[in-house]
PDB file of C-alpha atoms in Angstrom:
ATOM      1  CA  MET A 786     -65.113 -50.180  90.967  1.00 58.00           C
ATOM      2  CA  THR A 787     -61.946 -50.230  88.946  1.00 68.00           C
ATOM      3  CA  ALA A 788     -58.478 -49.733  90.322  1.00 67.00           C
ATOM      4  CA  ILE A 789     -58.162 -46.363  88.565  1.00 68.00           C
ATOM      5  CA  ALA A 790     -61.421 -45.068  90.036  1.00 67.00           C
ATOM      6  CA  LEU A 791     -60.392 -46.265  93.505  1.00 68.00           C
ATOM      7  CA  ARG A 792     -57.008 -44.539  93.203  1.00 71.00           C
ATOM      8  CA  SER A 793     -58.614 -41.332  91.869  1.00 76.00           C
ATOM      9  CA  ARG A 794     -60.661 -40.890  95.060  1.00 81.00           C
ATOM     10  CA  TYR A 795     -57.507 -40.452  97.171  1.00 84.00           C
ATOM     11  CA  ILE A 796     -55.594 -38.018  94.922  1.00 85.00           C
ATOM     12  CA  PRO A 797     -57.372 -34.830  96.169  1.00 87.00           C
ATOM     13  CA  TRP A 798     -56.740 -35.903  99.765  1.00 89.00           C
ATOM     14  CA  LEU A 799     -53.027 -36.270  99.018  1.00 90.00           C
ATOM     15  CA  PHE A 800     -52.967 -32.605  97.986  1.00 93.00           C
ATOM     16  CA  VAL A 801     -54.784 -31.607 101.178  1.00 94.00           C
ATOM     17  CA  ALA A 802     -52.358 -33.673 103.277  1.00 96.00           C
ATOM     18  CA  GLY A 803     -49.370 -32.117 101.485  1.00 96.00           C
ATOM     19  CA  PHE A 804     -50.596 -28.576 102.152  1.00 97.00           C
ATOM     20  CA  ALA A 805     -51.400 -29.465 105.770  1.00 97.00           C
ATOM     21  CA  LEU A 806     -47.838 -30.729 106.207  1.00 97.00           C
ATOM     22  CA  VAL A 807     -46.404 -27.485 104.771  1.00 98.00           C
ATOM     23  CA  VAL A 808     -48.607 -25.375 107.068  1.00 98.00           C
ATOM     24  CA  ALA A 809     -47.642 -27.471 110.114  1.00 98.00           C
ATOM     25  CA  VAL A 810     -43.905 -27.179 109.385  1.00 97.00           C
ATOM     26  CA  ASN A 811     -44.160 -23.407 108.796  1.00 97.00           C
ATOM     27  CA  ALA A 812     -46.174 -22.921 111.990  1.00 97.00           C
ATOM     28  CA  THR A 813     -43.565 -24.865 113.960  1.00 96.00           C
ATOM     29  CA  MET A 814     -40.717 -22.799 112.476  1.00 94.00           C
ATOM     30  CA  ILE A 815     -42.533 -19.528 113.275  1.00 91.00           C
ATOM     31  CA  TRP A 816     -43.218 -20.669 116.833  1.00 90.00           C
ATOM     32  CA  LEU A 817     -39.554 -21.598 117.358  1.00 89.00           C
ATOM     33  CA  ALA A 818     -38.263 -18.359 115.811  1.00 85.00           C
ATOM     34  CA  VAL A 819     -40.520 -16.071 117.830  1.00 82.00           C
ATOM     35  CA  GLY A 820     -39.897 -17.921 121.079  1.00 79.00           C
ATOM     36  CA  SER A 821     -36.113 -18.142 120.823  1.00 76.00           C
ATOM     37  CA  PHE A 822     -34.957 -14.581 120.009  1.00 70.00           C
ATOM     38  CA  SER A 823     -36.755 -11.276 120.459  1.00 67.00           C
ATOM     39  CA  GLY A 824     -34.743  -9.558 117.727  1.00 68.00           C
ATOM     40  CA  LEU A 825     -33.809  -6.701 120.057  1.00 67.00           C
ATOM     41  CA  TYR A 826     -30.099  -6.053 120.254  1.00 66.00           C
ATOM     42  CA  THR A 827     -29.984  -2.976 122.465  1.00 70.00           C
ATOM     43  CA  ALA A 828     -31.506  -2.584 125.897  1.00 72.00           C
ATOM     44  CA  LYS A 829     -33.539   0.500 124.881  1.00 79.00           C
ATOM     45  CA  PRO A 830     -34.239   0.256 121.146  1.00 79.00           C
ATOM     46  CA  ARG A 831     -36.848   3.021 121.194  1.00 84.00           C
ATOM     47  CA  ASP A 832     -34.395   5.527 122.698  1.00 83.00           C
ATOM     48  CA  ARG A 833     -31.765   4.516 120.168  1.00 79.00           C
ATOM     49  CA  GLY A 834     -34.271   5.063 117.369  1.00 83.00           C
ATOM     50  CA  LEU A 835     -35.246   8.492 118.697  1.00 88.00           C
ATOM     51  CA  ASN A 836     -31.551   9.447 118.867  1.00 88.00           C
ATOM     52  CA  TYR A 837     -30.749   7.983 115.450  1.00 88.00           C
ATOM     53  CA  ASN A 838     -29.319  11.242 114.093  1.00 91.00           C
ATOM     54  CA  ALA A 839     -26.857  11.407 116.992  1.00 88.00           C
ATOM     55  CA  VAL A 840     -25.789   7.837 116.218  1.00 81.00           C
ATOM     56  CA  VAL A 841     -25.218   8.742 112.558  1.00 88.00           C
ATOM     57  CA  GLU A 842     -23.166  11.815 113.556  1.00 89.00           C
ATOM     58  CA  ALA A 843     -21.051   9.671 115.903  1.00 83.00           C
ATOM     59  CA  GLN A 844     -20.385   7.228 113.069  1.00 85.00           C
ATOM     60  CA  LYS A 845     -19.414  10.082 110.721  1.00 90.00           C
ATOM     61  CA  SER A 846     -16.974  11.520 113.268  1.00 86.00           C
ATOM     62  CA  ARG A 847     -15.541   8.032 113.802  1.00 85.00           C
ATOM     63  CA  ASP A 848     -15.057   7.558 110.074  1.00 87.00           C
ATOM     64  CA  ALA A 849     -13.444  11.010 109.785  1.00 89.00           C
ATOM     65  CA  LEU A 850     -10.656   9.872 112.135  1.00 88.00           C
ATOM     66  CA  GLY A 851      -9.568   7.302 109.550  1.00 91.00           C
ATOM     67  CA  TRP A 852      -8.455   4.839 112.209  1.00 92.00           C
ATOM     68  CA  ARG A 853      -8.241   1.149 111.389  1.00 93.00           C
ATOM     69  CA  ILE A 854      -8.872  -1.621 113.903  1.00 94.00           C
ATOM     70  CA  ASP A 855      -7.676  -5.144 113.137  1.00 95.00           C
ATOM     71  CA  THR A 856      -8.823  -8.180 115.103  1.00 95.00           C
ATOM     72  CA  ALA A 857      -7.520 -11.734 115.191  1.00 94.00           C
ATOM     73  CA  TRP A 858      -8.699 -14.805 117.097  1.00 93.00           C
ATOM     74  CA  HIS A 859      -6.235 -17.543 118.038  1.00 93.00           C
ATOM     75  CA  PRO A 860      -8.342 -20.578 119.008  1.00 91.00           C
ATOM     76  CA  ALA A 861      -5.446 -22.696 120.255  1.00 90.00           C
ATOM     77  CA  ALA A 862      -4.654 -20.115 122.951  1.00 92.00           C
ATOM     78  CA  ASN A 863      -8.196 -18.715 123.390  1.00 91.00           C
ATOM     79  CA  ARG A 864      -6.688 -15.305 122.702  1.00 94.00           C
ATOM     80  CA  LEU A 865      -8.185 -12.262 121.044  1.00 95.00           C
ATOM     81  CA  GLU A 866      -5.806  -9.703 119.539  1.00 95.00           C
ATOM     82  CA  VAL A 867      -6.705  -6.146 118.610  1.00 95.00           C
ATOM     83  CA  ALA A 868      -4.446  -3.700 116.775  1.00 95.00           C
ATOM     84  CA  ALA A 869      -5.234   0.019 116.366  1.00 94.00           C
ATOM     85  CA  PHE A 870      -3.751   2.193 113.609  1.00 94.00           C
ATOM     86  CA  ASP A 871      -4.131   5.890 112.815  1.00 92.00           C
ATOM     87  CA  ALA A 872      -5.081   7.379 109.446  1.00 91.00           C
ATOM     88  CA  ALA A 873      -1.456   7.151 108.252  1.00 92.00           C
ATOM     89  CA  GLY A 874      -1.291   3.435 109.102  1.00 91.00           C
ATOM     90  CA  GLN A 875       0.958   3.936 112.132  1.00 92.00           C
ATOM     91  CA  PRO A 876       0.145   2.103 115.391  1.00 93.00           C
ATOM     92  CA  LEU A 877      -1.684   4.242 117.942  1.00 90.00           C
ATOM     93  CA  GLY A 878       0.596   4.827 120.902  1.00 88.00           C
ATOM     94  CA  GLY A 879      -0.998   4.584 124.323  1.00 86.00           C
ATOM     95  CA  PRO A 880      -4.717   4.237 123.568  1.00 89.00           C
ATOM     96  CA  ARG A 881      -7.211   2.974 126.119  1.00 92.00           C
ATOM     97  CA  ILE A 882      -9.148   0.000 124.809  1.00 94.00           C
ATOM     98  CA  GLU A 883     -12.261  -1.806 125.995  1.00 95.00           C
ATOM     99  CA  VAL A 884     -13.529  -5.045 124.485  1.00 95.00           C
ATOM    100  CA  GLU A 885     -16.752  -6.933 125.137  1.00 95.00           C
ATOM    101  CA  LEU A 886     -18.032 -10.105 123.520  1.00 93.00           C
ATOM    102  CA  ILE A 887     -21.758 -10.409 122.937  1.00 92.00           C
ATOM    103  CA  ARG A 888     -23.474 -13.545 121.750  1.00 89.00           C
ATOM    104  CA  PRO A 889     -26.114 -12.241 119.300  1.00 85.00           C
ATOM    105  CA  VAL A 890     -28.357 -15.325 119.555  1.00 81.00           C
ATOM    106  CA  GLU A 891     -28.576 -15.443 123.354  1.00 80.00           C
ATOM    107  CA  LYS A 892     -29.809 -13.009 125.959  1.00 76.00           C
ATOM    108  CA  GLN A 893     -26.770 -12.956 128.214  1.00 82.00           C
ATOM    109  CA  ARG A 894     -24.609 -10.270 129.736  1.00 86.00           C
ATOM    110  CA  PRO A 895     -21.654  -9.124 127.643  1.00 90.00           C
ATOM    111  CA  LEU A 896     -18.402 -10.918 128.331  1.00 91.00           C
ATOM    112  CA  ALA A 897     -15.752  -8.313 129.201  1.00 93.00           C
ATOM    113  CA  VAL A 898     -12.244  -9.049 127.959  1.00 94.00           C
ATOM    114  CA  THR A 899      -9.230  -7.646 129.805  1.00 94.00           C
ATOM    115  CA  MET A 900      -6.810  -6.461 127.141  1.00 94.00           C
ATOM    116  CA  ASP A 901      -3.082  -6.165 127.864  1.00 94.00           C
ATOM    117  CA  ALA A 902      -0.669  -4.167 125.714  1.00 93.00           C
ATOM    118  CA  ILE A 903       1.737  -6.450 123.857  1.00 94.00           C
ATOM    119  CA  ASP A 904       3.277  -3.805 121.571  1.00 92.00           C
ATOM    120  CA  ILE A 905       2.608  -0.247 120.412  1.00 93.00           C
ATOM    121  CA  GLY A 906      -1.044  -0.176 119.411  1.00 91.00           C
ATOM    122  CA  ARG A 907      -1.452  -3.942 119.856  1.00 95.00           C
ATOM    123  CA  PHE A 908      -3.406  -5.637 122.607  1.00 96.00           C
ATOM    124  CA  ALA A 909      -4.262  -9.209 123.548  1.00 95.00           C
ATOM    125  CA  GLY A 910      -6.710 -10.769 125.965  1.00 95.00           C
ATOM    126  CA  HIS A 911      -7.427 -14.313 127.092  1.00 94.00           C
ATOM    127  CA  VAL A 912     -11.061 -15.418 126.732  1.00 92.00           C
ATOM    128  CA  GLU A 913     -12.790 -18.519 128.074  1.00 90.00           C
ATOM    129  CA  LEU A 914     -15.737 -18.819 125.715  1.00 88.00           C
ATOM    130  CA  PRO A 915     -18.882 -20.395 127.168  1.00 88.00           C
ATOM    131  CA  ALA A 916     -19.872 -21.494 123.644  1.00 87.00           C
ATOM    132  CA  ARG A 917     -18.389 -21.450 120.188  1.00 88.00           C
ATOM    133  CA  GLY A 918     -20.079 -19.699 117.309  1.00 89.00           C
ATOM    134  CA  ASN A 919     -20.825 -16.172 116.150  1.00 91.00           C
ATOM    135  CA  TRP A 920     -19.895 -13.406 118.574  1.00 93.00           C
ATOM    136  CA  ASP A 921     -20.123  -9.636 118.238  1.00 93.00           C
ATOM    137  CA  VAL A 922     -16.844  -8.088 119.339  1.00 95.00           C
ATOM    138  CA  ASP A 923     -17.557  -4.567 120.628  1.00 94.00           C
ATOM    139  CA  ILE A 924     -14.367  -2.508 120.613  1.00 95.00           C
ATOM    140  CA  VAL A 925     -13.951   1.007 122.009  1.00 93.00           C
ATOM    141  CA  VAL A 926     -10.619   2.791 121.506  1.00 93.00           C
ATOM    142  CA  GLU A 927      -9.938   6.157 123.167  1.00 92.00           C
ATOM    143  CA  HIS A 928      -6.858   8.159 122.252  1.00 91.00           C
ATOM    144  CA  HIS A 929      -6.147  11.857 122.969  1.00 89.00           C
ATOM    145  CA  GLY A 930      -9.819  12.610 123.650  1.00 88.00           C
ATOM    146  CA  GLU A 931     -11.042  10.896 120.489  1.00 88.00           C
ATOM    147  CA  ARG A 932     -13.354   7.905 120.750  1.00 89.00           C
ATOM    148  CA  TYR A 933     -13.595   5.172 118.119  1.00 90.00           C
ATOM    149  CA  ALA A 934     -16.191   2.429 118.573  1.00 89.00           C
ATOM    150  CA  LEU A 935     -17.054  -0.448 116.306  1.00 90.00           C
ATOM    151  CA  THR A 936     -18.619  -3.876 116.365  1.00 92.00           C
ATOM    152  CA  ARG A 937     -17.183  -6.749 114.411  1.00 93.00           C
ATOM    153  CA  ARG A 938     -18.898 -10.122 114.041  1.00 92.00           C
ATOM    154  CA  MET A 939     -16.491 -13.055 114.364  1.00 92.00           C
ATOM    155  CA  PHE A 940     -16.841 -16.821 114.474  1.00 90.00           C
ATOM    156  CA  LEU A 941     -14.983 -17.888 117.611  1.00 86.00           C
ATOM    157  CA  ARG A 942     -14.266 -21.527 118.365  1.00 81.00           C
TER     158      ARG A 942
END
């Protein structure tokens, strides 16, 4: 048998081995993805889906207010700042604000942040992060019976 004929016998098996490697890697990635995160963000996703029109109406009424919420993270001080402005761009005087941090890649309870007023319409809260990375900052601002809620994704370190 010549060297070329000997080499030719193994070429089809190299293709089979290559495809087997691709299938094994993909199967491992699927197994890790399915086992690490369910993909559910809310506690009752079915109820949220059934009440989808109410959610859309709440978002429309929020947008009609024209409020603007600014957020800033200061990593050196582990401080989160939130500023609330009305439709005219003026700071909201005396709103009530609630802030929670949610880690979207882990199933843990939300981390409540106590916000203290530092100026008209500006608040700050100290946060001891258990881990750095992407966090969803859930902000609820209530002012004169109006409620404005939004979620902002931030990289906190």
